[in-house]
Short mmCIF file of C-alpha atoms in Angstrom, two decimals:
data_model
loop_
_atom_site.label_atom_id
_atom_site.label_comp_id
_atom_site.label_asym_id
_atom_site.label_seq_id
_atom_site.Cartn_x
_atom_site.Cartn_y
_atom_site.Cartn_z
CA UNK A 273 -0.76 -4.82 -28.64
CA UNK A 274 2.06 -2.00 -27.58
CA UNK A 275 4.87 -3.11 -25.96
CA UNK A 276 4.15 -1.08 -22.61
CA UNK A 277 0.66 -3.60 -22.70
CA UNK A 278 3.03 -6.16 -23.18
CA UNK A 279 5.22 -5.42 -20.50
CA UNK A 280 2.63 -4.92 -18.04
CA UNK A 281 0.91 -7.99 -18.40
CA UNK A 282 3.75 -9.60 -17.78
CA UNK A 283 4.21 -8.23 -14.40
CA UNK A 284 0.96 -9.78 -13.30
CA UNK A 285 -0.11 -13.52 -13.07
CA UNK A 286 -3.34 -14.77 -13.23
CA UNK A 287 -4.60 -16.13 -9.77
CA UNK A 288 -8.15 -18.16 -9.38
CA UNK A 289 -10.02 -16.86 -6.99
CA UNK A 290 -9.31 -20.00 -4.57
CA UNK A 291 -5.83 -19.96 -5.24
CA UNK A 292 -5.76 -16.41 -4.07
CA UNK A 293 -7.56 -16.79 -0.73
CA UNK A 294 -4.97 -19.92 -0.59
CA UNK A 295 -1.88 -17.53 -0.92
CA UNK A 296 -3.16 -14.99 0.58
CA UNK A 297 -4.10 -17.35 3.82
CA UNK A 298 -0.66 -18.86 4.06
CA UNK A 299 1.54 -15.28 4.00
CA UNK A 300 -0.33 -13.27 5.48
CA UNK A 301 0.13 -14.29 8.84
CA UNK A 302 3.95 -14.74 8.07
CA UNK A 303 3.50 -10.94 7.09
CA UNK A 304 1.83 -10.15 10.09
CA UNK A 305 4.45 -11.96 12.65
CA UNK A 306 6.87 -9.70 10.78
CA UNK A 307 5.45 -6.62 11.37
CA UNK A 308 5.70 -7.63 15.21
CA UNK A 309 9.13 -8.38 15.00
CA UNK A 310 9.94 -5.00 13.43
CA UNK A 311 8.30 -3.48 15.96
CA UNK A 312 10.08 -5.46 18.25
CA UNK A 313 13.18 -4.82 17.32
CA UNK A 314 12.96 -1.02 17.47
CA UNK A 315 11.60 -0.97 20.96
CA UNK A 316 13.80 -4.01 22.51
CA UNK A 317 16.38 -3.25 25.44
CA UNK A 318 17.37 -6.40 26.13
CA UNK A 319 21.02 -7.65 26.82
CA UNK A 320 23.73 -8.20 24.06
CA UNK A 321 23.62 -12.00 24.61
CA UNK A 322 19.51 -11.91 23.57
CA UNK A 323 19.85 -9.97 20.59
CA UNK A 324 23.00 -11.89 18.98
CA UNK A 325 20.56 -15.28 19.61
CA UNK A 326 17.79 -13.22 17.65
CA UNK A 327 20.30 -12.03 15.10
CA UNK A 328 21.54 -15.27 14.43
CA UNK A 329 17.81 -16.91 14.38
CA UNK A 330 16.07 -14.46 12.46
CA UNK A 331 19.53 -15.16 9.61
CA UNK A 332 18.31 -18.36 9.34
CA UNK A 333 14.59 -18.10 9.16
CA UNK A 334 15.66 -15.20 6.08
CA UNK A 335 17.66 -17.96 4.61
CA UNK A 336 15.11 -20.69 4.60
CA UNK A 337 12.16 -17.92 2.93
CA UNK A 338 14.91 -17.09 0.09
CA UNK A 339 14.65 -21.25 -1.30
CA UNK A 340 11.69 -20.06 -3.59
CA UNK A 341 11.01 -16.52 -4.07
CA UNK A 342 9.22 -15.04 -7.02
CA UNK A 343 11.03 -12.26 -9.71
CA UNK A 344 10.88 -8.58 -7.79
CA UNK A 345 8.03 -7.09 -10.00
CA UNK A 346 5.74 -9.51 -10.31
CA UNK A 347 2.49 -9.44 -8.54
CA UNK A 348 -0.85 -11.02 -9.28
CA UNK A 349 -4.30 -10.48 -10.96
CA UNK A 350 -7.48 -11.94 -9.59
CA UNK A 351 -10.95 -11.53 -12.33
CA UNK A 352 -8.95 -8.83 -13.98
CA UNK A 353 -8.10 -6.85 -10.76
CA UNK A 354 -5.36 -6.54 -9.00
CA UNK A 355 -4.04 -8.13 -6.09
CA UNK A 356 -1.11 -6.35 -4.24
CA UNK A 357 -0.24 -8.25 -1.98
CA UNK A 358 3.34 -6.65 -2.07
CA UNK A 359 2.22 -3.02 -1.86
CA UNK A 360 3.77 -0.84 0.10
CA UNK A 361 0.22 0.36 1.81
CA UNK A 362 -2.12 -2.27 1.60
CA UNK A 363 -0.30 -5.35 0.74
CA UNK A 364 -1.02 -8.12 3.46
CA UNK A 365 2.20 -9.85 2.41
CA UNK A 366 4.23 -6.77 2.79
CA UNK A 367 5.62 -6.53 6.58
CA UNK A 368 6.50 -2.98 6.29
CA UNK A 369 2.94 -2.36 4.62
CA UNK A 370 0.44 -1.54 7.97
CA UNK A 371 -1.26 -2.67 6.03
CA UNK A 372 -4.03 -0.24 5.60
CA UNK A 373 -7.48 -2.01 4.09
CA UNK A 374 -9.35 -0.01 1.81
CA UNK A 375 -13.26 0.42 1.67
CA UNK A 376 -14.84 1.43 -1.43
CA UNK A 377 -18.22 3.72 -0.61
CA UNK A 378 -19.29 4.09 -4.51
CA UNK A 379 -19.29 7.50 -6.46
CA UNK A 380 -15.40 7.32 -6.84
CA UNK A 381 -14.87 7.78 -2.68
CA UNK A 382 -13.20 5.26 -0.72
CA UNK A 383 -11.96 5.11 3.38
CA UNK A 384 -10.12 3.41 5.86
CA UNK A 385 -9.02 3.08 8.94
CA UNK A 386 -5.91 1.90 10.30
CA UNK A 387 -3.05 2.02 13.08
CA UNK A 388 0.45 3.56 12.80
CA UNK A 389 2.82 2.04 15.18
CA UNK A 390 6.43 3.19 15.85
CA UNK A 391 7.94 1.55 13.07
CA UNK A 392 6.66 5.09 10.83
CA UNK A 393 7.43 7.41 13.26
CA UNK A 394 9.10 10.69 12.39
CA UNK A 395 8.81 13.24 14.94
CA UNK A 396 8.81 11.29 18.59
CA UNK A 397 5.65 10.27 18.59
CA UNK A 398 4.37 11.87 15.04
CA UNK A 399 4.00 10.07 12.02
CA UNK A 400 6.66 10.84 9.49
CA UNK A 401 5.79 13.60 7.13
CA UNK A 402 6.67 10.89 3.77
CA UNK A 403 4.38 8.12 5.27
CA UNK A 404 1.48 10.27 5.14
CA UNK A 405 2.19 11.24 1.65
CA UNK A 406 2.76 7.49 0.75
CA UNK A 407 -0.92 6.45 2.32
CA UNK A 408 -2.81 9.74 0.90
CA UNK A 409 -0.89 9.08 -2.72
CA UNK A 410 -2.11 5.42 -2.49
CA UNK A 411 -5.15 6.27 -1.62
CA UNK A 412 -6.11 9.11 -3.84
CA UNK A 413 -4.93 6.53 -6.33
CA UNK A 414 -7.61 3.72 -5.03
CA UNK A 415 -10.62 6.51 -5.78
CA UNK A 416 -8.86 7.64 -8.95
CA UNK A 417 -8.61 4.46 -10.57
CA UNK A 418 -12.23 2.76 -9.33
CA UNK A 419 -10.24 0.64 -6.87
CA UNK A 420 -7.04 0.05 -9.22
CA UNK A 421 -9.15 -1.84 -11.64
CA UNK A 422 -8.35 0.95 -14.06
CA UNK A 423 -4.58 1.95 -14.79
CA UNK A 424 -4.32 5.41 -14.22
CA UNK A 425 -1.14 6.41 -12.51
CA UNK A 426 0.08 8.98 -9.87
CA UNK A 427 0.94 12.53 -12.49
CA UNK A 428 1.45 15.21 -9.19
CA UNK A 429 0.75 15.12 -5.79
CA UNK A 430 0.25 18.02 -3.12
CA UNK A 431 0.17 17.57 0.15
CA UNK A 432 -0.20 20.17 3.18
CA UNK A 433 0.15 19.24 6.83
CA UNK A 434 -1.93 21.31 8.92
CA UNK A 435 -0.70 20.06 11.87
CA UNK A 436 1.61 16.49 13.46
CA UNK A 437 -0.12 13.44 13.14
CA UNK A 438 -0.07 11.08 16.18
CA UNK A 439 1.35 7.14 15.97
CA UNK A 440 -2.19 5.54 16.59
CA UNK A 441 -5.63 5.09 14.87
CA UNK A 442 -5.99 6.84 12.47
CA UNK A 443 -8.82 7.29 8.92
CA UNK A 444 -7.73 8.23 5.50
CA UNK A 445 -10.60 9.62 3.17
CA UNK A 446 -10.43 9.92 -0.62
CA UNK A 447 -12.44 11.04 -3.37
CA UNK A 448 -12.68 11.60 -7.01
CA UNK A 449 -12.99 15.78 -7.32
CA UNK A 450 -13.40 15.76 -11.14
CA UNK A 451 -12.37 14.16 -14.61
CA UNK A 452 -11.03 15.99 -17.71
CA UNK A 453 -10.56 13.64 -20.43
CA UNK A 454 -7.59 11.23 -19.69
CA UNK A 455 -7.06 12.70 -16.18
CA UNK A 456 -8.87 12.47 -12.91
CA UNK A 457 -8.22 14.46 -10.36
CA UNK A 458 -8.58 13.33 -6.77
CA UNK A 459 -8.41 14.65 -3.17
CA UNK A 460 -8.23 13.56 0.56
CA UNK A 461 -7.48 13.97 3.81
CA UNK A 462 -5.77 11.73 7.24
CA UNK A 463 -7.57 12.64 10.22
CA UNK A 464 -7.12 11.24 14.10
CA UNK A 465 -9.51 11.72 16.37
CA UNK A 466 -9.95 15.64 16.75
CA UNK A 467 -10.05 16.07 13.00
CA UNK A 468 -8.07 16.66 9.85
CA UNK A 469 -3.94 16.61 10.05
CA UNK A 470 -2.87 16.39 6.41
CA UNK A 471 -4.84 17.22 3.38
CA UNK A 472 -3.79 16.14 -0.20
CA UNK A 473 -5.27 16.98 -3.76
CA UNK A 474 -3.31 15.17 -7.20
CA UNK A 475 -3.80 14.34 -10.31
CA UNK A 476 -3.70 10.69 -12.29
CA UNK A 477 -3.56 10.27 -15.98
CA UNK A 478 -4.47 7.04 -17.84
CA UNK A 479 -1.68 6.45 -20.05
CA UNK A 480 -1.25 5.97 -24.02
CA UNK A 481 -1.75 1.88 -23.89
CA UNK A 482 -4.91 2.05 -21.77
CA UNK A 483 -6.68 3.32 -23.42
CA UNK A 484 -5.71 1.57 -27.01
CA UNK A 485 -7.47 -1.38 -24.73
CA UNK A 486 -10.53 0.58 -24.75
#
């Protein structure tokens, strides 16, 4: 075993399948009340007396989560795939993740559908140019590696905005385009509801100590 497959199992640990659904049921919704908080507190206009209470509660519900936390790095594996519950797009413990849920449609493509809220705006009332990378890069990434059950890893990106991309519902498509030898390359698209506003096309390599597990 290299040391890079040494290091990366190590960032993982091993969940049961009920144990998952157990952790996963219990921060979730902590996640969730989060998110409305954060959106909360960027639309709030209430008085100065109001937000110092808020300040000063939200302190000590910060301080009360910090008794046990878990080593930054360190996420978890369910049946040999991963769980990411901490991911920036679609983990459900992540309050700044939308999170955006991702459906696998077979033949290396893979969708979803989601809501962007004010809390990744960039332009007043556009979604900002880097969170649209973020979500395409993830999710090129989901059809490139089968649904991150295979470790192949973001090598370039491109991305082209054809046009601003409303705070709302939104869909993010992704698909595999082709594979030559260790690297797959991948392409997509975020669309509202009159069509296509960013396209995206990148490439993901499988590196050296993947493929010694082979």
């Amino acid at each position: 075993m290299s040391q890079e497959t040494g290091v990366y199992d190590a960032m993982f640990h091993p969940l049961s399948t009920a144990e998952a659904d157990r952790v996963t049921a219990l921060y979730a919704p902590l996640a969730d009340a989060v998110r409305q908080l954060i959106d909360a507190t960027i639309r709030t206009e209430t008085d100065d007396d109001v937000v110092a209470k808020a300040r000063g509660e939200i302190e000590a519900v910060t301080e009360l989560l910090r008794q046990r936390i878990r080593p930054v790095g360190v996420s978890f594996r369910v049946e040999g795939r991963t769980l990411p519950l901490g991911n920036a797009v679609v983990g459900l413990c992540n309050p700044i993740a939308p999170p955006v849920v991702v459906r696998h449609d077979g033949d290396g493509r893979c969708s979803s559908e989601f809501v962007l809220g004010c809390a990744y705006e960039g332009p007043p009332g556009l979604v900002h140019g880097g969170v649209s990378a973020l979500i395409l890069d993830h999710l090129l990434g989901e059809a490139a590696s089968d649904g991150l059950s295979k470790a192949r890893y973001t090598g370039t990106i491109s991305v082209k905005y054809l046009r601003g991309t409303p705070l709302g519902p939104l869909r993010c498509d992704a698909w595999i385009d082709r594979a030559e030898g260790v690297k797959v390359f991948a392409r997509g698209t975020i669309s509202d509801a009159t069509g296509v506003t960013v396209e995206a096309e990148g490439v993901f390599i499988e590196p050296a100590w993947a493929r010694e597990l082979e």
